[in-house]
Amino acid sequence: MTIEELLIFGKSHCHSDHAKILLAELINKNPLELLNCLDETVPQEKIELYKKEVLALEEGKPLQYVIGYVNFYGNKFYVDERVLIPRFETEELVENTVNYVNKYFKEPIDIIDLGTGSGVIGLTLENKLSTNSVDLIDISKEALEVCEKNKNNFNSKANLIQSDFFENINKKYDVIISNPPYIKTNEEIEEIVKDNEPHLALYAGENGLDCYEKILMNISTHMKDKCLIAFEIGYEQREDIINLINKYLDNVEIEVKKDLSEKDRMIFIFKNLNNN
């Protein structure tokens, strides 16, 4: 079969853009190049794989799991059903964290990424900042297997630790960052997310706050004298999480930032960072 024939097949079973992305990935071309080589014949084994992947999309499997990676902050990270698919909002969390670190810290820093999943947050920060150590934490052994694959792909020196947040951690950090589960148990979410992504990485109790409370109730003993805490949050959770912060932490400054959709999506906590 030719590229044109495969594209016709793909578009009859899934979104046109997805059909192009899948085929381009298989034959190592840019999707924009496909129109210039429609008559090119595709090897039989790749034809069979393409049809299998197209049908997986038709059945509701996310594109990122089918192609096996996601673009995050300019890099490709391996993902599969064992981890959450990173979202653009999380790139904004990383971007803001990088800016704050560059503003407030002059020396190499110690970072912990709680609930790391595929590792995109911690590994990106390690790549963008001067670090002493980066600890990637997850309760899921399966998630850490995915994270380790990404760690190796990036020649990272990060430490992977299986732990329920701070449970197995005996260390203080300059930067504590987390995109924890924050969906309410009974909250309605997209079927493609509910049916494919790990529920352990999605749901956080009746009010969606269980993970924030678990982190905050133990966080003070893991904060250095100067410390930045960065959370991604559900866009309706601002006031509830501020109340939790005030419950467990004294003498800190709190800043809420909106994402590009103008929704409250990030909370930053500053300890002694404006006292230089």
C-alpha atoms as one frame of an Amber mdcrd trajectory, in Angstrom:
protein
   0.000   0.000   0.000   1.074   3.581  -0.617   1.163   6.456   1.836  -1.938
   7.897   0.167  -3.866   4.627   0.513  -2.896   4.330   4.175  -3.953   7.898
   4.883  -7.336   7.208   3.297  -7.678   4.147   5.546  -6.574   6.100   8.613
  -8.919   9.017   8.021 -11.849   6.637   7.683 -11.271   5.383  11.234  -9.874
   8.314  13.227  -9.249  12.053  13.143  -7.360  13.222  10.062  -4.561  14.831
  12.093  -4.086  11.680  14.159  -3.954   9.548  11.030  -1.133  11.724   9.678
   0.784  11.790  12.965   0.654   8.003  13.313   1.856   7.348   9.793   4.561
  10.000   9.903   5.869   8.510  13.146   5.989   5.018  11.656   7.894   5.991
   8.514  10.129   8.595  10.185   8.808  11.632   8.366   7.418  14.972   9.387
   3.595  14.967   8.986   3.946  17.957   6.663   6.122  15.875   4.320   3.501
  13.226   3.658   1.765  15.141   0.869   5.043  15.215  -1.058   5.407  11.426
  -1.155   1.871  10.047  -1.483   2.967   7.449  -4.061   5.691   5.985  -1.849
   5.139   2.329  -0.924   5.131   1.416   2.774   6.697  -1.893   3.959   4.159
  -4.579   4.872   5.103  -4.809   8.555   4.543  -1.062   8.947   1.226  -1.293
   7.118   0.033  -3.894   9.614   1.264  -1.863  12.586  -0.353   1.317  11.257
  -3.729  -0.366  10.838  -3.461  -1.796  14.358  -2.678   1.634  15.807  -5.469
   3.356  13.857  -7.994   0.829  15.163  -6.696   1.361  18.717  -7.443   5.075
  18.323 -10.879   4.273  16.945 -11.554   2.206  20.063 -10.737   5.177  22.296
  -7.081   4.761  23.193  -5.291   8.134  23.619  -2.919   9.119  20.826  -0.014
   9.572  23.257  -0.286   5.971  24.450  -0.506   4.689  20.879   2.612   6.508
  19.658   4.365   6.005  22.998   5.456   9.517  23.793   4.365  13.056  24.604
   6.074  16.338  23.779   6.727  18.231  26.998   8.690  21.451  27.286  10.441
  20.767  23.986  11.404  17.148  24.677   9.908  13.734  23.976   8.975  11.686
  27.050   7.914   8.048  26.919   4.399   7.399  28.272   2.082   4.415  28.472
  -0.971   3.300  30.448   1.013   3.181  33.698   1.256   6.978  33.933  -0.853
  10.079  33.455  -0.483  11.886  30.135   1.195  15.250  30.912  -0.892  18.308
  30.056   0.069  21.750  28.813  -0.895  23.278  32.168   1.927  21.298  33.761
   4.376  22.913  31.346   3.207  26.242  32.740   3.885  24.994  36.278   7.431
  24.084  35.238   7.953  27.381  33.403   6.942  29.437  36.432   9.039  27.294
  38.756  12.125  27.770  36.585  11.576  31.527  36.647  11.202  31.630  40.430
  14.264  29.469  41.017  16.370  31.679  38.770  15.092  34.713  40.660  15.548
  33.487  44.225  18.306  30.856  44.265  21.948  31.501  43.439  23.449  28.119
  44.373  22.661  24.603  43.046  19.448  23.344  44.617  17.825  20.154  45.922
  14.476  19.353  44.271  11.795  16.802  45.072   8.995  15.971  42.600   6.144
  14.310  44.498   3.934  11.986  42.444   6.354  12.159  39.551   4.603   9.713
  37.193   6.551   9.741  33.932   9.064  12.145  35.478   8.405  15.074  33.162
   8.425  17.717  35.901  11.528  16.666  37.803  13.552  15.680  34.744  12.732
  18.960  32.990  13.730  20.968  36.059  16.977  19.010  36.291  17.662  19.880
  32.665  16.853  23.576  33.058  18.349  24.370  36.479  21.562  23.983  38.440
  20.887  21.147  40.907  22.603  19.243  43.693  19.980  16.516  43.605  16.622
  15.699  42.069  14.434  13.113  43.813  11.517  11.666  41.835   8.876  10.168
  44.114   5.893   7.969  43.312   3.830   5.436  45.222   3.418   3.380  42.037
   6.186   0.930  41.149   4.757   0.780  37.623   4.947   4.547  37.210   8.568
   4.535  38.377   9.385   1.965  35.697   8.201   4.464  33.083  10.070   7.248
  34.867  13.265   5.201  34.846  13.004   4.778  31.086  12.804   8.556  30.695
  15.620   9.060  33.187  17.859   6.807  31.112  16.836   8.492  27.859  17.956
  11.842  29.272  21.109  10.527  30.963  19.713  11.919  34.192  21.270  11.538
  37.640  17.911  11.829  39.408  17.031   9.469  42.251  13.858   7.388  41.876
  12.171   6.547  45.172   8.993   4.550  45.758   7.130   6.357  48.522   3.689
   7.617  49.478   4.735  11.262  49.189   7.102  11.990  52.134   6.652   8.610
  53.856  10.129   7.260  52.980  11.887  10.623  52.719  14.332  11.973  55.313
  15.712  15.054  53.632  15.174  18.804  53.252  14.692  20.567  49.917  14.974
  23.983  48.322  12.149  23.214  45.883   9.180  20.934  46.521   6.952  20.502
  43.487   3.920  18.353  42.805   1.107  17.806  40.350  -0.801  15.367  42.567
  -4.154  13.713  41.911  -6.884  16.322  42.506 -10.101  15.035  40.913 -13.068
  14.403  43.210 -14.101  10.760  43.486 -17.519  11.358  41.911 -16.456  14.109
  39.496 -17.402  13.676  35.849 -14.388  13.620  33.542 -13.838  12.822  29.871
 -14.443   9.165  29.020 -11.099   8.863  27.212  -9.330   9.925  30.425 -11.481
   7.848  32.776 -11.190   4.715  30.637  -7.459   4.842  29.943  -5.393   6.784
  32.449  -4.461   5.361  35.884  -7.067   6.259  38.498  -4.344   6.364  41.154
  -2.980   9.433  39.364  -6.392  11.076  38.928  -8.623  10.778  41.980  -8.038
  12.252  45.439 -11.028  11.601  47.653 -14.457  13.127  48.053 -13.279  16.744
  47.729 -10.145  16.162  45.627  -7.905  17.491  48.397  -6.592  14.312  50.027
  -3.161  14.456  48.399  -2.579  18.142  49.141  -3.389  17.559  52.798  -1.153
  14.503  52.963   1.720  16.524  51.492   1.176  19.678  53.555   0.735  17.956
  56.905   4.270  16.530  56.574   6.005  19.196  54.521   7.509  21.474  57.171
  10.218  18.987  58.185  11.327  18.722  54.548  11.668  22.451  53.856  15.009
  24.221  53.987  15.171  27.667  55.590  14.611  29.130  52.134  12.089  27.074
  50.189   9.776  27.221  47.187   6.719  24.959  47.022   4.879  24.623  43.705
   1.521  22.884  43.192  -0.672  22.340  40.184  -4.301  22.547  41.317  -7.824
  22.049  40.089  -9.181  25.381  38.880 -11.906  25.465  41.578  -9.637  24.480
  44.482  -7.875  27.778  45.139  -9.518  28.733  48.441  -9.578  25.180  49.843
  -5.860  24.702  49.232  -4.987  28.141  50.637  -6.879  27.119  53.793  -4.842
  23.904  53.970  -1.595  25.828  53.534  -2.521  28.180  56.369  -3.502  25.202
  58.510  -0.083  23.570  58.263   2.385  26.397  57.511   3.189  29.686  59.249
   5.048  32.731  57.978   4.875  31.915  54.276   3.766  33.926  51.279   1.221
  32.436  48.858   0.746  33.276  45.203  -1.914  31.853  42.877  -1.287  31.937
  39.132  -3.711  31.425  36.282  -3.037  29.264  33.245  -3.372  30.498  29.672
  -7.103  29.777  29.864  -7.344  32.270  32.752  -8.155  29.539  35.274  -6.512
  29.287  38.706  -4.102  26.416  38.091  -0.914  26.934  40.140  -0.127  27.803
  43.734   3.349  28.860  44.818   4.414  29.054  48.454   7.458  31.122  49.399
   9.405  30.616  52.629  11.979  33.340  53.329  12.528  33.956  49.614  11.921
  37.681  49.757  14.291  38.135  52.691  17.580  38.254  50.793
